mmCIF file of N, CA, C and O in Angstrom:
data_model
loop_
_atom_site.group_PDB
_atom_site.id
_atom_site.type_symbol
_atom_site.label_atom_id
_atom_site.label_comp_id
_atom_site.label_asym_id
_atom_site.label_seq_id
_atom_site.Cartn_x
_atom_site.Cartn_y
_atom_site.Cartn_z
ATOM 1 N N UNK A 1 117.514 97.047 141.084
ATOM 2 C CA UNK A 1 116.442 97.895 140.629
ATOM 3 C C UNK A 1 115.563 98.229 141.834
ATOM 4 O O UNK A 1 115.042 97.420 142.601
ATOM 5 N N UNK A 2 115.474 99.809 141.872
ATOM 6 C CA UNK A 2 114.411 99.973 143.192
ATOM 7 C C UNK A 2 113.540 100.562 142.760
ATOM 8 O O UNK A 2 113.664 101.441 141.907
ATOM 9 N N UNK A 3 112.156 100.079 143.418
ATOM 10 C CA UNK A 3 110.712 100.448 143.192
ATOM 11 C C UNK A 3 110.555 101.952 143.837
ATOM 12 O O UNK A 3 111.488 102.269 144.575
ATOM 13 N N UNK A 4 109.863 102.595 143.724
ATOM 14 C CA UNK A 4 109.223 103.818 144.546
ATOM 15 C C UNK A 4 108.011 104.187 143.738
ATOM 16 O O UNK A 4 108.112 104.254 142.513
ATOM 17 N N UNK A 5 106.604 104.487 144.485
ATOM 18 C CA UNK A 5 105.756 105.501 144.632
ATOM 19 C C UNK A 5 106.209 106.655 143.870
ATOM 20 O O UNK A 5 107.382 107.029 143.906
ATOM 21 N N UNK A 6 105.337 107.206 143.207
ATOM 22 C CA UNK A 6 105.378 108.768 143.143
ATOM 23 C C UNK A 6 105.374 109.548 144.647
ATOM 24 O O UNK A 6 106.363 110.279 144.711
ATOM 25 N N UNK A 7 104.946 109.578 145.285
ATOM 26 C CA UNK A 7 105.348 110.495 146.650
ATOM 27 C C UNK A 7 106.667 110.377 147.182
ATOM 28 O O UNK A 7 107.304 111.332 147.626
ATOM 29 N N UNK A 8 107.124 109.045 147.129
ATOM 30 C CA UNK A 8 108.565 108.971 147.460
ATOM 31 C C UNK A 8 109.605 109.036 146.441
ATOM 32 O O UNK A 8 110.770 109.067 146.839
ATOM 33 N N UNK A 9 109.333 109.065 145.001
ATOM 34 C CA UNK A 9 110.193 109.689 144.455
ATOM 35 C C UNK A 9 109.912 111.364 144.411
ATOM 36 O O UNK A 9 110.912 112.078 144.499
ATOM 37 N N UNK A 10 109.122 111.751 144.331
ATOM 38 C CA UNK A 10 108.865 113.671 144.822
ATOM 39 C C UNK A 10 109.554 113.928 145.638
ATOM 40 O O UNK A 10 110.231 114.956 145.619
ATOM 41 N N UNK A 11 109.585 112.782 146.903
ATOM 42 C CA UNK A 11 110.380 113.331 148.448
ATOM 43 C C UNK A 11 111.740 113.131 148.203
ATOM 44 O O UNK A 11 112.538 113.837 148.819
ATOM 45 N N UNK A 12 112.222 112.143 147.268
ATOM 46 C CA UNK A 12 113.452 111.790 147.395
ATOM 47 C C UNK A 12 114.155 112.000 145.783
ATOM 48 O O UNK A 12 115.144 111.366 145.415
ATOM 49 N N UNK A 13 113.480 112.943 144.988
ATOM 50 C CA UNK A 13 114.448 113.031 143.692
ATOM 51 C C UNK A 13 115.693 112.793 143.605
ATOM 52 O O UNK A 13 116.190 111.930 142.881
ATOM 53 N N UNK A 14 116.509 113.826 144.615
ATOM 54 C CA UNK A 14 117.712 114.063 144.516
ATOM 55 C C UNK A 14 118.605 112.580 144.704
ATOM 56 O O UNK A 14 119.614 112.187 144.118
ATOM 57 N N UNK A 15 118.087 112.190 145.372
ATOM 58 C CA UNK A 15 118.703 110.827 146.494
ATOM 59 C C UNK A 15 118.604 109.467 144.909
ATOM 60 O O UNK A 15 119.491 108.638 144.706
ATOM 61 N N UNK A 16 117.794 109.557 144.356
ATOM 62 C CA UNK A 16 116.543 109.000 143.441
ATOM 63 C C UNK A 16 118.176 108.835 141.974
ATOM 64 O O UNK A 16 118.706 107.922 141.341
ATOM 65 N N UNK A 17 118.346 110.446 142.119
ATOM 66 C CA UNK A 17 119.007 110.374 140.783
ATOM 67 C C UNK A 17 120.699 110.129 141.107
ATOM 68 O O UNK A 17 121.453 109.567 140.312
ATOM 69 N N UNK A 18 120.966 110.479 141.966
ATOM 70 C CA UNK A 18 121.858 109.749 142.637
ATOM 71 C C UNK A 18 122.481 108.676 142.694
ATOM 72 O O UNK A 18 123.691 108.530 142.519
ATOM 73 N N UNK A 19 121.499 107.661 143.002
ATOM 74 C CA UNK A 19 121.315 106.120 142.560
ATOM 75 C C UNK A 19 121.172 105.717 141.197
ATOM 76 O O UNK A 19 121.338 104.519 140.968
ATOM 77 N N UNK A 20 120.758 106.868 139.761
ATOM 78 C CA UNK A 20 120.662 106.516 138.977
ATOM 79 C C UNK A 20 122.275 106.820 138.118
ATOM 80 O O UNK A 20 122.965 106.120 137.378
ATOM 81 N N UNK A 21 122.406 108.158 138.639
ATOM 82 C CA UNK A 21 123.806 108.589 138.374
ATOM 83 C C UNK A 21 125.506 106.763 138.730
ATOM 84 O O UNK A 21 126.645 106.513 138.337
ATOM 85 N N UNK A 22 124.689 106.273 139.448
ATOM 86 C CA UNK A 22 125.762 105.347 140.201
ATOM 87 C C UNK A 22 125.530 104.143 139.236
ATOM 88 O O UNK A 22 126.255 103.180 139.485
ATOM 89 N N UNK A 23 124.501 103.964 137.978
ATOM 90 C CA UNK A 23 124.323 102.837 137.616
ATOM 91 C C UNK A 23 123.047 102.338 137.954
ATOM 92 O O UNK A 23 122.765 101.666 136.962
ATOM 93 N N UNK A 24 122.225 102.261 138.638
ATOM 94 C CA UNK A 24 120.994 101.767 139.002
ATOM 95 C C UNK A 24 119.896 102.129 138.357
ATOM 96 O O UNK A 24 119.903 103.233 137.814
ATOM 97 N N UNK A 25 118.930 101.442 138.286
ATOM 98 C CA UNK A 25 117.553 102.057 137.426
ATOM 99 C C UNK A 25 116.742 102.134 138.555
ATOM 100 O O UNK A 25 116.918 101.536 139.617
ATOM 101 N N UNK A 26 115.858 102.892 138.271
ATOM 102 C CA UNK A 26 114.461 103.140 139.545
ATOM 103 C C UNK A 26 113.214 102.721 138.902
ATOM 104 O O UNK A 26 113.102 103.130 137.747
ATOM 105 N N UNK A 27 112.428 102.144 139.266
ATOM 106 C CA UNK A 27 110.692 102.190 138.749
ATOM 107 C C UNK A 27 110.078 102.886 139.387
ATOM 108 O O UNK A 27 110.058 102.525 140.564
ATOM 109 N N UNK A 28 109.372 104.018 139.120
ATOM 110 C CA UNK A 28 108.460 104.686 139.605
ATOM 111 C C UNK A 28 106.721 103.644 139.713
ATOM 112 O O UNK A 28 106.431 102.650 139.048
ATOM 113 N N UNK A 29 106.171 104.098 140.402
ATOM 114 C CA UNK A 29 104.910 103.200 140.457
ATOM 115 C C UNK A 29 103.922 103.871 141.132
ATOM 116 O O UNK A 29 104.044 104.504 142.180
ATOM 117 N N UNK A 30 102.688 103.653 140.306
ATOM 118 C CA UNK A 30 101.257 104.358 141.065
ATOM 119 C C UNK A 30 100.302 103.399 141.463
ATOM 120 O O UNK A 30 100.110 102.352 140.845
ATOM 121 N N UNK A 31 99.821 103.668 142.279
ATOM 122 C CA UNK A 31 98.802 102.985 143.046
ATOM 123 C C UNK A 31 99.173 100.735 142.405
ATOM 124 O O UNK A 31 98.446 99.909 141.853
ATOM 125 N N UNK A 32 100.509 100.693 142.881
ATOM 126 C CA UNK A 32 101.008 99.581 142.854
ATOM 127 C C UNK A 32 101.772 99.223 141.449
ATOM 128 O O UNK A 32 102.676 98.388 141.435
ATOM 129 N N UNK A 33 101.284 100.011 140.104
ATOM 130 C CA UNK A 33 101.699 99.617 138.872
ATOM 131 C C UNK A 33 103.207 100.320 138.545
ATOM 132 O O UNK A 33 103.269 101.548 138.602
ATOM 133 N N UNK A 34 104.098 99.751 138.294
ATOM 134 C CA UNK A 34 104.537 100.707 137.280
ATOM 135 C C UNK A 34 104.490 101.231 136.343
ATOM 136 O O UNK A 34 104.141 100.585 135.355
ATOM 137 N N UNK A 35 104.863 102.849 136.187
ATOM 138 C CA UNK A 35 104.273 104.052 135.451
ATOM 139 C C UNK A 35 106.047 104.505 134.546
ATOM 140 O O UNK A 35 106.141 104.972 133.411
ATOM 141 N N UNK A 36 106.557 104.362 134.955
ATOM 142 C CA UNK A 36 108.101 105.299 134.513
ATOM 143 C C UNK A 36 108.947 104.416 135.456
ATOM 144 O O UNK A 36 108.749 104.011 136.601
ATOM 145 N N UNK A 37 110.481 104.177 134.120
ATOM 146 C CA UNK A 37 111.855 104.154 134.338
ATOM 147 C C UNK A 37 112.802 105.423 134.084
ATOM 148 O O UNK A 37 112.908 106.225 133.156
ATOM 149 N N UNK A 38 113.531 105.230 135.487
ATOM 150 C CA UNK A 38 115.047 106.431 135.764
ATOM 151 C C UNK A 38 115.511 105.458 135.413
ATOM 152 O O UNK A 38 115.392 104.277 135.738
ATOM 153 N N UNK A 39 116.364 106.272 134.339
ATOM 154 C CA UNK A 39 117.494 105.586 133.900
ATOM 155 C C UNK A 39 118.962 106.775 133.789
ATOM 156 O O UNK A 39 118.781 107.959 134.074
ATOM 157 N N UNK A 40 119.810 106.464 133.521
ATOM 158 C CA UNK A 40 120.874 107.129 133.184
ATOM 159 C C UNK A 40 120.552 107.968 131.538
ATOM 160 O O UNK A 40 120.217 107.338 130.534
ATOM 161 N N UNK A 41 120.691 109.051 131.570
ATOM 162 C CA UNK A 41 120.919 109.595 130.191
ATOM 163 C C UNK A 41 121.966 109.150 129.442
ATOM 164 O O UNK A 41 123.075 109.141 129.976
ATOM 165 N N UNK A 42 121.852 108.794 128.357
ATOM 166 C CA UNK A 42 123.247 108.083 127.474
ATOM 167 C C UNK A 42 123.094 109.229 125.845
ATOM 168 O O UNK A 42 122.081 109.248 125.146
ATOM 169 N N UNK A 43 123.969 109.806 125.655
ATOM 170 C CA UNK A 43 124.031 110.684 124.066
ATOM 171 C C UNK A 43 124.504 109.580 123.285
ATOM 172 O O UNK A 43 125.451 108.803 123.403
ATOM 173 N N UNK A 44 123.934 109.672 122.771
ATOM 174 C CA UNK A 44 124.460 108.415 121.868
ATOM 175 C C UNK A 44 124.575 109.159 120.015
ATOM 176 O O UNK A 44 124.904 108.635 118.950
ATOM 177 N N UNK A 45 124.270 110.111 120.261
ATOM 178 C CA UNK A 45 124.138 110.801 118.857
ATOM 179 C C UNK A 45 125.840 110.807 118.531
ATOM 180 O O UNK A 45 126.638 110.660 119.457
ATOM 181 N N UNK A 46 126.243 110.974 117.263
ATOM 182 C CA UNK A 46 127.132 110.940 116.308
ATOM 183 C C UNK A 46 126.919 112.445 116.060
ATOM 184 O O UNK A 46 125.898 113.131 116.008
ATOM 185 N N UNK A 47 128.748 112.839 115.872
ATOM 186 C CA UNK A 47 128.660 113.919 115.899
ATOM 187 C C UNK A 47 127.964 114.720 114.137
ATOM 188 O O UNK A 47 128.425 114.097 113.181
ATOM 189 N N UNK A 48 127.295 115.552 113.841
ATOM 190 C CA UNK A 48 127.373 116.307 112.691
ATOM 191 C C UNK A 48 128.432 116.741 111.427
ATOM 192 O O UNK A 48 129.051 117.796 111.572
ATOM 193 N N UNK A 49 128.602 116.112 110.452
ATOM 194 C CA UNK A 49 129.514 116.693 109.789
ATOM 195 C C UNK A 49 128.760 117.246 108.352
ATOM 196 O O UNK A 49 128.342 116.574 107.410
ATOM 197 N N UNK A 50 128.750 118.720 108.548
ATOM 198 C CA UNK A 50 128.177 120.010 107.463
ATOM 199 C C UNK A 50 129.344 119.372 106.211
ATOM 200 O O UNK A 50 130.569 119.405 106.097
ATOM 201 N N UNK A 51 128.162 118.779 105.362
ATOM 202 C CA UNK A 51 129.077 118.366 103.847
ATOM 203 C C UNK A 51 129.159 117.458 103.411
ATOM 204 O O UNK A 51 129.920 117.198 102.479
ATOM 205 N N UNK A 52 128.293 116.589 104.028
ATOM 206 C CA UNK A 52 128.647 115.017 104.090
ATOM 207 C C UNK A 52 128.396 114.261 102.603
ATOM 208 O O UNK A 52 128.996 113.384 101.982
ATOM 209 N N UNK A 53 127.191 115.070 102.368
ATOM 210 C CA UNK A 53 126.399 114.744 101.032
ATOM 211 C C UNK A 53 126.843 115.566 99.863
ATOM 212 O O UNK A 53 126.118 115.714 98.880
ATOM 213 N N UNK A 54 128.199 116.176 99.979
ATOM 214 C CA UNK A 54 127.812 117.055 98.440
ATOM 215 C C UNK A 54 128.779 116.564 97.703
ATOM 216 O O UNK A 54 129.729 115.802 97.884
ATOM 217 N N UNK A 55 128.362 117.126 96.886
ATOM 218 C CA UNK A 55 128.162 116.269 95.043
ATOM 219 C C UNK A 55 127.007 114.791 94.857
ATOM 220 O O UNK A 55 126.954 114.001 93.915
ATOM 221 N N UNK A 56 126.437 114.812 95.735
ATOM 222 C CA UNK A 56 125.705 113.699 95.559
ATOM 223 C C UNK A 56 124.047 113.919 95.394
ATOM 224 O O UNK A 56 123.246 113.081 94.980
ATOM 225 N N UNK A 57 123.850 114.888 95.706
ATOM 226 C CA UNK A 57 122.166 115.080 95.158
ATOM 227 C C UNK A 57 122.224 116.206 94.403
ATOM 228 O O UNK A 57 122.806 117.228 94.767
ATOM 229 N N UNK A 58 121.555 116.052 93.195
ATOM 230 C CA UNK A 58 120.878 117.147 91.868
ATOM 231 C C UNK A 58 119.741 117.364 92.422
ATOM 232 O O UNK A 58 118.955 116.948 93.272
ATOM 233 N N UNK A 59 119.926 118.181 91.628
ATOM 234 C CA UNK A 59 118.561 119.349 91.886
ATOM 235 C C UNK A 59 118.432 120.014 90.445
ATOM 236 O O UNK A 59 119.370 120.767 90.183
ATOM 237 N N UNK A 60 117.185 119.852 89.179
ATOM 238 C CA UNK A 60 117.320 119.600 88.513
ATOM 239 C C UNK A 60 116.832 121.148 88.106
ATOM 240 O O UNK A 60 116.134 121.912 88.772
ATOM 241 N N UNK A 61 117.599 121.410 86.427
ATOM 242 C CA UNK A 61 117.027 122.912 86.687
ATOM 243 C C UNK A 61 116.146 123.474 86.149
ATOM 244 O O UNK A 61 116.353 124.583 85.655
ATOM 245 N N UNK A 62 114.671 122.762 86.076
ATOM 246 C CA UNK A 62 113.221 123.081 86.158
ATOM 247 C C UNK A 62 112.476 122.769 88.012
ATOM 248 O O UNK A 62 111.309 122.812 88.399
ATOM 249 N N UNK A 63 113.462 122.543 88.585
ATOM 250 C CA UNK A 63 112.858 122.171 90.127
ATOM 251 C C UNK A 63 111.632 123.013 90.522
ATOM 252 O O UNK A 63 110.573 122.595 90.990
ATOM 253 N N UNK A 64 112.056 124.547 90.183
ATOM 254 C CA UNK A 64 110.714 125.351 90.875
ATOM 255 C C UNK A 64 109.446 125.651 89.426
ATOM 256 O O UNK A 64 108.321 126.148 89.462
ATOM 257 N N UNK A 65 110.200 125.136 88.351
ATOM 258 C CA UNK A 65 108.646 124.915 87.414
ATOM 259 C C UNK A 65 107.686 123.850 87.613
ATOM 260 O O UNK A 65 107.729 122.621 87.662
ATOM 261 N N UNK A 66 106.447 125.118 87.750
ATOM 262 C CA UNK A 66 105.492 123.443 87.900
ATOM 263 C C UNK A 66 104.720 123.061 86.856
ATOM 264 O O UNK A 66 104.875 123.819 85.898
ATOM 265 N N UNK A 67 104.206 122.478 86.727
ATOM 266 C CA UNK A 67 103.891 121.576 85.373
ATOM 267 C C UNK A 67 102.496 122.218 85.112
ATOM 268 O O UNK A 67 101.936 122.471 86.178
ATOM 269 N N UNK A 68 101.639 122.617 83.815
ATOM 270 C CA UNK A 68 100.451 123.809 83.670
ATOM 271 C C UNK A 68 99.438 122.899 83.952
ATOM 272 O O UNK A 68 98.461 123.160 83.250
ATOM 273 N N UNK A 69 99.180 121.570 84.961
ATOM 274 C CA UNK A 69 98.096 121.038 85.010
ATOM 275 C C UNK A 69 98.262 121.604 86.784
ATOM 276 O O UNK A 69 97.463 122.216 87.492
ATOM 277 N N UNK A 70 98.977 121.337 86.928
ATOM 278 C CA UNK A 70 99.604 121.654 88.639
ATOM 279 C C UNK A 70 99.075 122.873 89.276
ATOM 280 O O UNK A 70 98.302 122.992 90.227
ATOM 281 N N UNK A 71 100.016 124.278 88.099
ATOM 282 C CA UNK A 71 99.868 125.594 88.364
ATOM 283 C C UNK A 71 98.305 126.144 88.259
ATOM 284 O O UNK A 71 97.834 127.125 88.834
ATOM 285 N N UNK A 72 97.625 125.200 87.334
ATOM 286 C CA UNK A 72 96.000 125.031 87.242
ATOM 287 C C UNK A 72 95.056 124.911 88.145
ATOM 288 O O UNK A 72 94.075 125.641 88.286
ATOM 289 N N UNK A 73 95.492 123.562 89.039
ATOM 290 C CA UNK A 73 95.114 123.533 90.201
ATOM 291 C C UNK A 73 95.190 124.147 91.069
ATOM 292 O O UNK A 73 94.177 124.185 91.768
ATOM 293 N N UNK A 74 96.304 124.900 91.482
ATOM 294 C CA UNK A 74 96.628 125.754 92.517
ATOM 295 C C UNK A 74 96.104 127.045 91.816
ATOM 296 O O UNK A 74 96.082 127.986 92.610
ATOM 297 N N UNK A 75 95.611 127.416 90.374
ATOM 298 C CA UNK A 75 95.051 128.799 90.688
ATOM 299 C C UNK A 75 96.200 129.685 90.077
ATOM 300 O O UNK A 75 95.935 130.872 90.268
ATOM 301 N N UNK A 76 96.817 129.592 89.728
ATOM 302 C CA UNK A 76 98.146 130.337 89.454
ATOM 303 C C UNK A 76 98.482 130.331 88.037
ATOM 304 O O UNK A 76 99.583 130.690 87.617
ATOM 305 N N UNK A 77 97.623 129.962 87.376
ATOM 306 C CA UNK A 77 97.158 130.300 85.961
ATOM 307 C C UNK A 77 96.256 130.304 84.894
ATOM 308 O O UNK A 77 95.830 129.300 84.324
ATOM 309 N N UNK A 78 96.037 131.231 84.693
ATOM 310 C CA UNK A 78 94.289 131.887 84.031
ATOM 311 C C UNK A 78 94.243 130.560 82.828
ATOM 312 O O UNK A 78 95.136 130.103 82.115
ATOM 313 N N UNK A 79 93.114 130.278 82.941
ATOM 314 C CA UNK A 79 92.561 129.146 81.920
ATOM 315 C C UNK A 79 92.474 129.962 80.866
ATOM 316 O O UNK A 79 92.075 129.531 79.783
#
């Protein structure tokens, strides 16, 4: 694991990711603390499959009625 400054990682990104590309992590550090880890990007997401869920959720068929205390509140029907 190598330490660097913000000025010397600015000066040395390329070199920086390089080393991260190879396996290595970097700590960035300000005025002595560390602030940020380089690390390697990893996708780790699972791919998408469109369909996964059907037949399995209803949707019932009053869904877009709303109930006359509701439509009351919102104004959307004359008392």
């Amino acid at each position: 694991m190598q330490i660097a400054n913000i000025s010397e990682a600015k000066a040395q990104l390329s070199a920086l990711i390089e080393k991260v590309i190879a396996g290595e992590e970097i700590i960035i550090g300000k005025a002595g603390k560390p602030v940020a880890r380089l690390v390697k990007y990893e996708n780790n997401q699972q791919t998408r499959r469109p369909g996964v869920l059907k037949g399995k959720i209803k949707i019932a068929d009053d869904f877009d009625v709303l109930p006359d205390d509701v439509a009351k509140a919102f104004g959307m029907v004359d008392e």
